PDB file of N, CA and C in Angstrom:
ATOM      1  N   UNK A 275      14.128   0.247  -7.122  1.00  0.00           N
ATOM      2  CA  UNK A 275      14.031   1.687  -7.119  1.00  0.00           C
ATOM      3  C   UNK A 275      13.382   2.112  -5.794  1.00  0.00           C
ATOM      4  N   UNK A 276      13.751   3.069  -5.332  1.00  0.00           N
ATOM      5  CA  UNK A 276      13.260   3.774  -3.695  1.00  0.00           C
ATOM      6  C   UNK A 276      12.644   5.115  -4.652  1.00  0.00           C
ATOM      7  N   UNK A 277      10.731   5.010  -4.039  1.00  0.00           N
ATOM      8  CA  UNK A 277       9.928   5.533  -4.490  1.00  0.00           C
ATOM      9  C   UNK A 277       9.216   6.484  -3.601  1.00  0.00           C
ATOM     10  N   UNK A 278       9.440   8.095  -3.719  1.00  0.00           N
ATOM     11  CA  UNK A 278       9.035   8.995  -2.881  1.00  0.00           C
ATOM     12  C   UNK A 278       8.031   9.987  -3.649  1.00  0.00           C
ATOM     13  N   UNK A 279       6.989   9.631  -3.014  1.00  0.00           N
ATOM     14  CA  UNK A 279       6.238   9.023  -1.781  1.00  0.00           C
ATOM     15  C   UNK A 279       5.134   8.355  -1.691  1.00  0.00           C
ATOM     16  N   UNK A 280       4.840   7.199  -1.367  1.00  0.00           N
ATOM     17  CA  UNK A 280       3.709   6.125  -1.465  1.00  0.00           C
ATOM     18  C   UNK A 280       2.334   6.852  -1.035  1.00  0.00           C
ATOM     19  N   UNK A 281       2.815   7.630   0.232  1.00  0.00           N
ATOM     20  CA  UNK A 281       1.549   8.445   0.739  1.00  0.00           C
ATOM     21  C   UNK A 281       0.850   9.235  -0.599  1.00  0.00           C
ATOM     22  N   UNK A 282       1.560   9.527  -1.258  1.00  0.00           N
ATOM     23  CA  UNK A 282       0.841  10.563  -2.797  1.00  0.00           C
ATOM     24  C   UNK A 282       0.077   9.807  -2.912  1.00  0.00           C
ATOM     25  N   UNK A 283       0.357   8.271  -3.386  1.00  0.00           N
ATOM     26  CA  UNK A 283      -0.984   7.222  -4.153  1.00  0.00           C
ATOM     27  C   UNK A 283      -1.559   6.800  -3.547  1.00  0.00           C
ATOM     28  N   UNK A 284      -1.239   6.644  -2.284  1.00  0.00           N
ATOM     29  CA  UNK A 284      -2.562   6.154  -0.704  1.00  0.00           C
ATOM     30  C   UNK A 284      -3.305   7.082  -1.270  1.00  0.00           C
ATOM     31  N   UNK A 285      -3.204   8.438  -1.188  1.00  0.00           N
ATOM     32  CA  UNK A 285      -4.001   9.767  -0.893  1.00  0.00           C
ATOM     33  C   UNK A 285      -5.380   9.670  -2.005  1.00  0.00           C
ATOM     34  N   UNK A 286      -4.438   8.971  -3.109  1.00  0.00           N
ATOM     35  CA  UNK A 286      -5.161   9.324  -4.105  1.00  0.00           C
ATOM     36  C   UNK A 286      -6.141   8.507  -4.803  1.00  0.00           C
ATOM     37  N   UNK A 287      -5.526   6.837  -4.064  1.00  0.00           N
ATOM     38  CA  UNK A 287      -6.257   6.139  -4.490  1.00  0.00           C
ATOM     39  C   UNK A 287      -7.490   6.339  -3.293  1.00  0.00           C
ATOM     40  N   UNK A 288      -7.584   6.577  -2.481  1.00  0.00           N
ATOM     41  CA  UNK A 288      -8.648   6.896  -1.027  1.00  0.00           C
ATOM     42  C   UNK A 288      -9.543   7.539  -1.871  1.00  0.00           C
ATOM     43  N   UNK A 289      -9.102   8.704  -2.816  1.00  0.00           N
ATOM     44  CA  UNK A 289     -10.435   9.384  -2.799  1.00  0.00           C
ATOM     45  C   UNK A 289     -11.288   8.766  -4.829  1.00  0.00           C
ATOM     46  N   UNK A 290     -10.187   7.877  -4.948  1.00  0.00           N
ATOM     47  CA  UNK A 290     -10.589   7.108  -6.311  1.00  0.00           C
ATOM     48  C   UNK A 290     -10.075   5.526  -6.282  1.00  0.00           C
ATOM     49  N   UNK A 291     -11.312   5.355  -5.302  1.00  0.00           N
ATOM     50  CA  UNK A 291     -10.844   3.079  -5.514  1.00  0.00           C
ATOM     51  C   UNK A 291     -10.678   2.613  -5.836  1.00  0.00           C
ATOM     52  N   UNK A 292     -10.695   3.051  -7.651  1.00  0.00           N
ATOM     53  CA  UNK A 292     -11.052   2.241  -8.714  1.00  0.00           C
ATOM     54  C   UNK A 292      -9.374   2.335  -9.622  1.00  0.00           C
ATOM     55  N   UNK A 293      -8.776   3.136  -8.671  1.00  0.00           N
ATOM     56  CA  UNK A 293      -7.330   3.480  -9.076  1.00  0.00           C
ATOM     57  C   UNK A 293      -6.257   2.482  -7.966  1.00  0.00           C
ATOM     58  N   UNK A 294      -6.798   1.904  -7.307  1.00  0.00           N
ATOM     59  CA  UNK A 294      -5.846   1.383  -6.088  1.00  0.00           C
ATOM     60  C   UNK A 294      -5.089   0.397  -6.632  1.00  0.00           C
ATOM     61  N   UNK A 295      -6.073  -0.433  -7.433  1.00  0.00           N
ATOM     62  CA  UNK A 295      -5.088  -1.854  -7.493  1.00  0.00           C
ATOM     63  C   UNK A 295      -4.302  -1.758  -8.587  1.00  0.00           C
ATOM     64  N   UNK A 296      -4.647  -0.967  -9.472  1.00  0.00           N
ATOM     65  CA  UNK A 296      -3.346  -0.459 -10.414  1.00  0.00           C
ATOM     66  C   UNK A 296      -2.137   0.189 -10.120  1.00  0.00           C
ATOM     67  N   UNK A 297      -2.319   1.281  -8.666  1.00  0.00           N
ATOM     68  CA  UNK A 297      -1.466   1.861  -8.564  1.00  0.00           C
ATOM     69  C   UNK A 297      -0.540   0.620  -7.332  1.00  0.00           C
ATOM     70  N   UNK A 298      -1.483  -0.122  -7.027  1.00  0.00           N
ATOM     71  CA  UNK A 298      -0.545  -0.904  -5.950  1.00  0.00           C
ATOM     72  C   UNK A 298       0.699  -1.723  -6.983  1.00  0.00           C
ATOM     73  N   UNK A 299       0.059  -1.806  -7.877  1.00  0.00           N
ATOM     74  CA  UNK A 299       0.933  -2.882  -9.090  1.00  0.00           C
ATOM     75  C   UNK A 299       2.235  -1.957  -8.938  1.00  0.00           C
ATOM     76  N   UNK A 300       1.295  -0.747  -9.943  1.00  0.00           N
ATOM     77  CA  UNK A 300       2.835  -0.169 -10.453  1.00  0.00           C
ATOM     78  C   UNK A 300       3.766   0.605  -9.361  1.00  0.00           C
ATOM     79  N   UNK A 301       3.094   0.838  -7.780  1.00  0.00           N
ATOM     80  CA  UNK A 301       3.971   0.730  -6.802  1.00  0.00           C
ATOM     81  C   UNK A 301       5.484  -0.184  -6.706  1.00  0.00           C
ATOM     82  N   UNK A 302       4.937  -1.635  -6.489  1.00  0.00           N
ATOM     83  CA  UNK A 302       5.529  -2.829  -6.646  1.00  0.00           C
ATOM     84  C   UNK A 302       6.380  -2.755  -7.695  1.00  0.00           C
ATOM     85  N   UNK A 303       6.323  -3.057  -8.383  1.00  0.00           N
ATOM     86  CA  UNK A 303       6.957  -3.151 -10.116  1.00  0.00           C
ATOM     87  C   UNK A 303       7.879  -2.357  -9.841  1.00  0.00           C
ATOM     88  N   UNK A 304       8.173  -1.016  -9.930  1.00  0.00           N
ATOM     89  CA  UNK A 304       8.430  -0.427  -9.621  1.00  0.00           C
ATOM     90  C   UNK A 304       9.900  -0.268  -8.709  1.00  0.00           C
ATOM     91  N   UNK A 305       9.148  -0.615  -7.800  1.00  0.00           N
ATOM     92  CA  UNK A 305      10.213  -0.698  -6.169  1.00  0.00           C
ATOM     93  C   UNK A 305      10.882  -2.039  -6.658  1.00  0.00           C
ATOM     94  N   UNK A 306      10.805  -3.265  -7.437  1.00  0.00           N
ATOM     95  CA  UNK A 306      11.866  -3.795  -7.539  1.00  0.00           C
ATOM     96  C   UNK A 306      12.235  -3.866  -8.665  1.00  0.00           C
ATOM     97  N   UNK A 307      12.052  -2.984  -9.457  1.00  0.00           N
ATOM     98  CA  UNK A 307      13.048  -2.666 -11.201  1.00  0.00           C
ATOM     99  C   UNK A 307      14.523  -2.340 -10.984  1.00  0.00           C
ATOM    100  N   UNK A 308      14.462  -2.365 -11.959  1.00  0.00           N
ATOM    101  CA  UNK A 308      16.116  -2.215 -12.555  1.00  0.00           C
ATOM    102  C   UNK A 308      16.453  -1.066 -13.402  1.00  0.00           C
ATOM    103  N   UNK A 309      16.087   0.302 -13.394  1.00  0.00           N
ATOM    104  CA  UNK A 309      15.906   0.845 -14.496  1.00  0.00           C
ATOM    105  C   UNK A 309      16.904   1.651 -14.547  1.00  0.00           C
ATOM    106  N   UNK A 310      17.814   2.284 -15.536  1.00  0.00           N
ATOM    107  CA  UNK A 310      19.020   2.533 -15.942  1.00  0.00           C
ATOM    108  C   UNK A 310      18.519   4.059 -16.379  1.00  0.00           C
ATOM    109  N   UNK A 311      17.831   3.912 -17.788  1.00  0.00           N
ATOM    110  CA  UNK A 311      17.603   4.666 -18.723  1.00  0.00           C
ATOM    111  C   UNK A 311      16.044   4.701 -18.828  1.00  0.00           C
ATOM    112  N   UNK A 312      15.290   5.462 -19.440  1.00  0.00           N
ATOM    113  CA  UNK A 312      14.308   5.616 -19.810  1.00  0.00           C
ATOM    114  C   UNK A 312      13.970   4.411 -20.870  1.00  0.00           C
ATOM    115  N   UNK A 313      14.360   3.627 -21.781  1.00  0.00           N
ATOM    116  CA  UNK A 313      14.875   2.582 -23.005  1.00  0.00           C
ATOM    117  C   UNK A 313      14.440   1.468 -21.946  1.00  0.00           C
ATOM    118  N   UNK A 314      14.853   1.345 -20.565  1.00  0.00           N
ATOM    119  CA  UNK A 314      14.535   0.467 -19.462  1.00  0.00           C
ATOM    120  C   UNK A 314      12.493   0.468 -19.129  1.00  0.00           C
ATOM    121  N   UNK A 315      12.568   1.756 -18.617  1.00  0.00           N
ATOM    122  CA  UNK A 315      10.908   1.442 -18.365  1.00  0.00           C
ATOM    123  C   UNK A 315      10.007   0.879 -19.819  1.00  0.00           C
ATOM    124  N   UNK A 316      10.549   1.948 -20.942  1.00  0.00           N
ATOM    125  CA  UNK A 316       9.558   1.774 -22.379  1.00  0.00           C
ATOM    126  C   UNK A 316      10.055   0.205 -22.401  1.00  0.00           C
ATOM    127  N   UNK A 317      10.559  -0.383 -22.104  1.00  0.00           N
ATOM    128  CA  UNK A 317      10.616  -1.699 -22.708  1.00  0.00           C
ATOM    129  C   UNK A 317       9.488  -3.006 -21.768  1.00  0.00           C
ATOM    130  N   UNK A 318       9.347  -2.401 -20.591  1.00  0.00           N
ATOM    131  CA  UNK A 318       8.315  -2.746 -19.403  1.00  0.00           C
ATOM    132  C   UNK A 318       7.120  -2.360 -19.789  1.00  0.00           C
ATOM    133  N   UNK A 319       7.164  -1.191 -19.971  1.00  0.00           N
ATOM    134  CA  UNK A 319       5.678   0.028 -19.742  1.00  0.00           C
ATOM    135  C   UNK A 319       5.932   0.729 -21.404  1.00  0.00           C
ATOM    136  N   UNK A 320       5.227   0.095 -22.312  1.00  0.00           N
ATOM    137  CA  UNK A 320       5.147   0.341 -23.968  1.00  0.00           C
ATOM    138  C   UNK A 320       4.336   1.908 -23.825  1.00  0.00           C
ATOM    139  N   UNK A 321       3.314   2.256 -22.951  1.00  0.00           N
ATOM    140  CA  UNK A 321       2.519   3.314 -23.328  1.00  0.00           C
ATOM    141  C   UNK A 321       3.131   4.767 -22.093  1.00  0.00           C
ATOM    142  N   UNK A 322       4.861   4.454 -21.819  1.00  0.00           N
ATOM    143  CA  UNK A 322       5.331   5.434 -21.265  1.00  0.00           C
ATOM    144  C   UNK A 322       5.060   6.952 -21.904  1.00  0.00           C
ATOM    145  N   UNK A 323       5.689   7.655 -21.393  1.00  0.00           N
ATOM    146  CA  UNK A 323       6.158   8.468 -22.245  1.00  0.00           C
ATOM    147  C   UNK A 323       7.294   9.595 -21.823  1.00  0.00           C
ATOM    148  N   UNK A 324       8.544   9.571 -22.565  1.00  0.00           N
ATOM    149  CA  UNK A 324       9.584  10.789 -21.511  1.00  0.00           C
ATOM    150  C   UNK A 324       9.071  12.020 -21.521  1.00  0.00           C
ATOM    151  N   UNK A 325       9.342  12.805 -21.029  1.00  0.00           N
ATOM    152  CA  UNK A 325       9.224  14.504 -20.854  1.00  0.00           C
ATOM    153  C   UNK A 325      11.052  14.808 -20.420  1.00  0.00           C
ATOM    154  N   UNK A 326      10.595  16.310 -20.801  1.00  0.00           N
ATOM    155  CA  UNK A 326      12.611  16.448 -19.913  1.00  0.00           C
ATOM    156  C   UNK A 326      12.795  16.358 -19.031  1.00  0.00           C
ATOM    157  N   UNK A 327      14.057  16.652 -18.146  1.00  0.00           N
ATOM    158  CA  UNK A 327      13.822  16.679 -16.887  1.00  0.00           C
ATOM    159  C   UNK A 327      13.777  15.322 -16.415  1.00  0.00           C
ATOM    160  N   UNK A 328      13.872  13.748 -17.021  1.00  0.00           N
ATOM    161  CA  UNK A 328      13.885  12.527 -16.947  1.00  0.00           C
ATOM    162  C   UNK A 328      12.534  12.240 -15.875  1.00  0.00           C
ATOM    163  N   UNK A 329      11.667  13.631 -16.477  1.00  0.00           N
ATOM    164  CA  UNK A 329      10.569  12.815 -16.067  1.00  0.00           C
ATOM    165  C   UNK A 329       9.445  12.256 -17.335  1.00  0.00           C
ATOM    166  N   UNK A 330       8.463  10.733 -16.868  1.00  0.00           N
ATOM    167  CA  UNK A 330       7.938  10.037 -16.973  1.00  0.00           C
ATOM    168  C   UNK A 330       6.621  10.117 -16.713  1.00  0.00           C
ATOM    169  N   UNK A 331       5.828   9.686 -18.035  1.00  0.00           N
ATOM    170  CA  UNK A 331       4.213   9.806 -17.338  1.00  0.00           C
ATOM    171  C   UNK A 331       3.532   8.535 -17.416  1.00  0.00           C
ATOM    172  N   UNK A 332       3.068   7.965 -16.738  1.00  0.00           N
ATOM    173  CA  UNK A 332       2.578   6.199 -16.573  1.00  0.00           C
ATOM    174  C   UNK A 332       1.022   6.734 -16.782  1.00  0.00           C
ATOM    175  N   UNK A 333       0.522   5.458 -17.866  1.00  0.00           N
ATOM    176  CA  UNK A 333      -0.768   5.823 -18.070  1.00  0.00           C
ATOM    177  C   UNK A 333      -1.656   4.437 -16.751  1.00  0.00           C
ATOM    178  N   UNK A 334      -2.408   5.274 -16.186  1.00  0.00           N
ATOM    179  CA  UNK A 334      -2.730   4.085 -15.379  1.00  0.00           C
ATOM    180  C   UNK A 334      -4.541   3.690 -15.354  1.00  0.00           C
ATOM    181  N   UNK A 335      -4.761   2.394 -15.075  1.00  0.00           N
ATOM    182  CA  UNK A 335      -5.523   1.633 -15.229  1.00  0.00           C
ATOM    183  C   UNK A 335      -6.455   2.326 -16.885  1.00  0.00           C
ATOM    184  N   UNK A 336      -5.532   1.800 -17.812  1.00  0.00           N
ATOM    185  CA  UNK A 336      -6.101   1.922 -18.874  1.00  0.00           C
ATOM    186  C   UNK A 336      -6.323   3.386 -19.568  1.00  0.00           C
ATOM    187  N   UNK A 337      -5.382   4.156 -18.803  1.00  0.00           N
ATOM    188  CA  UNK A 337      -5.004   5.817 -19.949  1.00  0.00           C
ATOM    189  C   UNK A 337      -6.265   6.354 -18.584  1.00  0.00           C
ATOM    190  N   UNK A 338      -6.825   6.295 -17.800  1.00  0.00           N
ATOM    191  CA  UNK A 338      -8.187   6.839 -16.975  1.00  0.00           C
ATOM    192  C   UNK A 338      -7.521   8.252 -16.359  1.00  0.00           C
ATOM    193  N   UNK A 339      -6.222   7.386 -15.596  1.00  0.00           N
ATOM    194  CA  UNK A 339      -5.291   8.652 -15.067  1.00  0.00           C
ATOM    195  C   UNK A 339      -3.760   8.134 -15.343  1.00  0.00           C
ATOM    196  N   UNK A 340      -3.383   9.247 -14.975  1.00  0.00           N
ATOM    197  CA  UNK A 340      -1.945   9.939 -15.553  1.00  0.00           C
ATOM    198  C   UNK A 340      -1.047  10.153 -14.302  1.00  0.00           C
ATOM    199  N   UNK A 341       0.450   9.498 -13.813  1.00  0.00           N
ATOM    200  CA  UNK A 341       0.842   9.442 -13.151  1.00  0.00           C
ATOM    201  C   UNK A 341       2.211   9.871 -13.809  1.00  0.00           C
ATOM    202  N   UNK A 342       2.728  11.426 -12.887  1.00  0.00           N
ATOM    203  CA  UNK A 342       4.066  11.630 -13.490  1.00  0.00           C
ATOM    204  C   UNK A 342       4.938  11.585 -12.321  1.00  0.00           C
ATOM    205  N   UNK A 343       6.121  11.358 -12.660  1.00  0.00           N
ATOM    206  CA  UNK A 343       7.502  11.041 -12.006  1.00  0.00           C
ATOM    207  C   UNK A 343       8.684  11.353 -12.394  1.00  0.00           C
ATOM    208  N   UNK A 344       9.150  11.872 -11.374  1.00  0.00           N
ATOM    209  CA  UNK A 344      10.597  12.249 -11.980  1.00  0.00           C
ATOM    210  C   UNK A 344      11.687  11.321 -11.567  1.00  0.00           C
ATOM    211  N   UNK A 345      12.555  10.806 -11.906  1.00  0.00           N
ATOM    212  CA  UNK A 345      13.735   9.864 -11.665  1.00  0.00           C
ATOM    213  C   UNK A 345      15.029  10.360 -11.554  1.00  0.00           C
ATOM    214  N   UNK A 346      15.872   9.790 -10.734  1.00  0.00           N
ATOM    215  CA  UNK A 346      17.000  10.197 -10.231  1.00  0.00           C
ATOM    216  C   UNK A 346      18.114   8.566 -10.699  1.00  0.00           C
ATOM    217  N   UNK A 347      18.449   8.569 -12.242  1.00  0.00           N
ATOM    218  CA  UNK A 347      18.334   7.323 -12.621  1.00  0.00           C
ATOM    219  C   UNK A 347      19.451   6.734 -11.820  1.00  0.00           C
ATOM    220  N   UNK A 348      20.745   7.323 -11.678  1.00  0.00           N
ATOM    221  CA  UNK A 348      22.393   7.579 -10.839  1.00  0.00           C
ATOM    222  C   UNK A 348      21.697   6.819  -9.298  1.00  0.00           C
ATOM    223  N   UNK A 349      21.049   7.820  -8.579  1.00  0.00           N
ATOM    224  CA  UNK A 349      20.795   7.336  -7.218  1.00  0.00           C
ATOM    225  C   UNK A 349      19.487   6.326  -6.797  1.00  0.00           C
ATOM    226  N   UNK A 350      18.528   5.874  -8.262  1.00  0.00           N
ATOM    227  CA  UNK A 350      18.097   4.631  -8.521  1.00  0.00           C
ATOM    228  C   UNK A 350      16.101   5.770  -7.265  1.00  0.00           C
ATOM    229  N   UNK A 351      16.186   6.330  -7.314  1.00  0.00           N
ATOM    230  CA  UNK A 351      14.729   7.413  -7.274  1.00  0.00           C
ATOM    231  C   UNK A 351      13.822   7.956  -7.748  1.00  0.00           C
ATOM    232  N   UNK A 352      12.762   7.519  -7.706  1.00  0.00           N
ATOM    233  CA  UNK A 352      11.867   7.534  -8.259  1.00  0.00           C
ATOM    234  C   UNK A 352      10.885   8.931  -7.489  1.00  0.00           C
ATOM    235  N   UNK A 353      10.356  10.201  -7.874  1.00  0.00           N
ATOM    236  CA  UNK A 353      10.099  10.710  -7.273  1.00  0.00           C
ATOM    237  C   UNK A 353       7.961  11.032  -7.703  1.00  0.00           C
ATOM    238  N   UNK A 354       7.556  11.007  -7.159  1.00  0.00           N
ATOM    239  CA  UNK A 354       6.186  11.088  -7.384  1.00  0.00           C
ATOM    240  C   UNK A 354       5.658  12.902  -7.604  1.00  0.00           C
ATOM    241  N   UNK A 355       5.469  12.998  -8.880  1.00  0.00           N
ATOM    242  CA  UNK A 355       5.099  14.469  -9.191  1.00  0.00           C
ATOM    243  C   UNK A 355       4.220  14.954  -9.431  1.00  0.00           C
ATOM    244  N   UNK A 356       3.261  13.786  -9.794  1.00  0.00           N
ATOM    245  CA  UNK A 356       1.590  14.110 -10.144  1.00  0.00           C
ATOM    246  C   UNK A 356       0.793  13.119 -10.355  1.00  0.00           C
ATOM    247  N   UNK A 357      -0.086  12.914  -9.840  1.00  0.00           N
ATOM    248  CA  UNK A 357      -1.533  12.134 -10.094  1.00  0.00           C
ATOM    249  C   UNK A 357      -2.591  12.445 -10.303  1.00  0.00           C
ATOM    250  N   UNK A 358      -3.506  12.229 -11.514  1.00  0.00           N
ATOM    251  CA  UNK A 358      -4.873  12.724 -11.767  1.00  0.00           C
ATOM    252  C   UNK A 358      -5.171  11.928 -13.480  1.00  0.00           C
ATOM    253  N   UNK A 359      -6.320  12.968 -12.905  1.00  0.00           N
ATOM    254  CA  UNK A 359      -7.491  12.080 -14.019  1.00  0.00           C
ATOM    255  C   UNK A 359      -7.000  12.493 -15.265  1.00  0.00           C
ATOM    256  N   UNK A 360      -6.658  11.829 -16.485  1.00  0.00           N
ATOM    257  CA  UNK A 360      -6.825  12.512 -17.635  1.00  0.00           C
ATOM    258  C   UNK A 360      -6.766  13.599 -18.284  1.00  0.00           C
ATOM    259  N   UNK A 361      -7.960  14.266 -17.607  1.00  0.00           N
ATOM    260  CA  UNK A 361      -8.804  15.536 -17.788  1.00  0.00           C
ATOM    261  C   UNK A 361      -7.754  16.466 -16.835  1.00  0.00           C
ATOM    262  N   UNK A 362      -7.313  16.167 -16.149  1.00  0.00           N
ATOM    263  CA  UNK A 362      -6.616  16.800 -15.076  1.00  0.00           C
ATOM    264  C   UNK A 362      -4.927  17.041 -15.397  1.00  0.00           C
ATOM    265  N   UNK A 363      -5.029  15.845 -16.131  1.00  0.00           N
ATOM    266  CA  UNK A 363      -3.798  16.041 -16.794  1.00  0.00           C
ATOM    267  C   UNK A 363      -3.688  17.063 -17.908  1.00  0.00           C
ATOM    268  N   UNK A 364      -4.814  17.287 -18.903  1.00  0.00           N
ATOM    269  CA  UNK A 364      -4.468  17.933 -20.020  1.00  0.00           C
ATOM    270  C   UNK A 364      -4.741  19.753 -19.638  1.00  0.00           C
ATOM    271  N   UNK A 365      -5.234  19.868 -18.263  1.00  0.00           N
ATOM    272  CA  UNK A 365      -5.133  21.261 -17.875  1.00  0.00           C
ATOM    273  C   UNK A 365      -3.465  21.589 -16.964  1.00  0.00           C
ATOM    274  N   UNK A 366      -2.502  20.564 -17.077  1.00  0.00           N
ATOM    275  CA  UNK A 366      -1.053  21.441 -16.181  1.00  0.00           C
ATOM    276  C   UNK A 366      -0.172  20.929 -17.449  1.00  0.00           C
ATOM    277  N   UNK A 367       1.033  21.697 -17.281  1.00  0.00           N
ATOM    278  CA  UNK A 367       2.250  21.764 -17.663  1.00  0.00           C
ATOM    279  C   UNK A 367       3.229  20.359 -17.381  1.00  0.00           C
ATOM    280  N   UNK A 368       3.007  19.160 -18.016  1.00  0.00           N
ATOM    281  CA  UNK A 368       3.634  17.935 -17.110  1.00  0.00           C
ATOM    282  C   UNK A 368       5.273  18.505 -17.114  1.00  0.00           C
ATOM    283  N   UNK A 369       5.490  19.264 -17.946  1.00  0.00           N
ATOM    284  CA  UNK A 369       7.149  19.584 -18.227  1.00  0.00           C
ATOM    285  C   UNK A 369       7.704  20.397 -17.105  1.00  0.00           C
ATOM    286  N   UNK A 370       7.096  21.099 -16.382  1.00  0.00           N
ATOM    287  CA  UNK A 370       6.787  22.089 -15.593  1.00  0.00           C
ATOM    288  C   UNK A 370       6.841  21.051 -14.105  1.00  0.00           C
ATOM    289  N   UNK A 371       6.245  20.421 -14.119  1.00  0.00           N
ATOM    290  CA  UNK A 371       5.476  19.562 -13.077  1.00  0.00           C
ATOM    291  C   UNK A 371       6.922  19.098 -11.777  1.00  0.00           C
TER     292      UNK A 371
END
């Protein structure tokens, strides 16, 4: 999968360290999946979850923060739509996002 944009999770892990090596994983992982359908990640990533819009919210390093994405499943794109804490998550619209 070709994942836009890495700079989002540089940014984000810079100002939270304790988020880096999780997000470097699911960077990786990621960039060399195979994913078709949504049925594809949940079978990788059990604590996904869809939204419409074929976007995706990755719970990362242990549910702490919330990483959403939208996918372009046809042209194999992964697009980076939001990162934050939890707490940060339950104040926006991920559907919206």
């Amino acid at each position: 999968m070709r994942i836009i944009s890495r700079k989002t999770l540089k940014d984000f892990w810079e100002k939270h360290a304790n988020a880096e090596a999780a997000l470097r994983s699911w960077f990786h992982e990621t960039k060399h999946a195979d994913w078709n359908s949504f049925a594809d990640i949940k079978a990788h990533y059990r604590s996904a979850d869809a939204l419409p819009g074929n976007r995706v919210v990755f719970n990362i390093k242990g549910n702490t923060y919330r990483l959403i994405v939208r996918i372009h499943f046809n042209t194999r794109i992964v697009f980076i739509r939001s990162i934050g804490t939890h707490a940060d998550y339950d104040k926006i619209d991920a559907t919206e996002i």
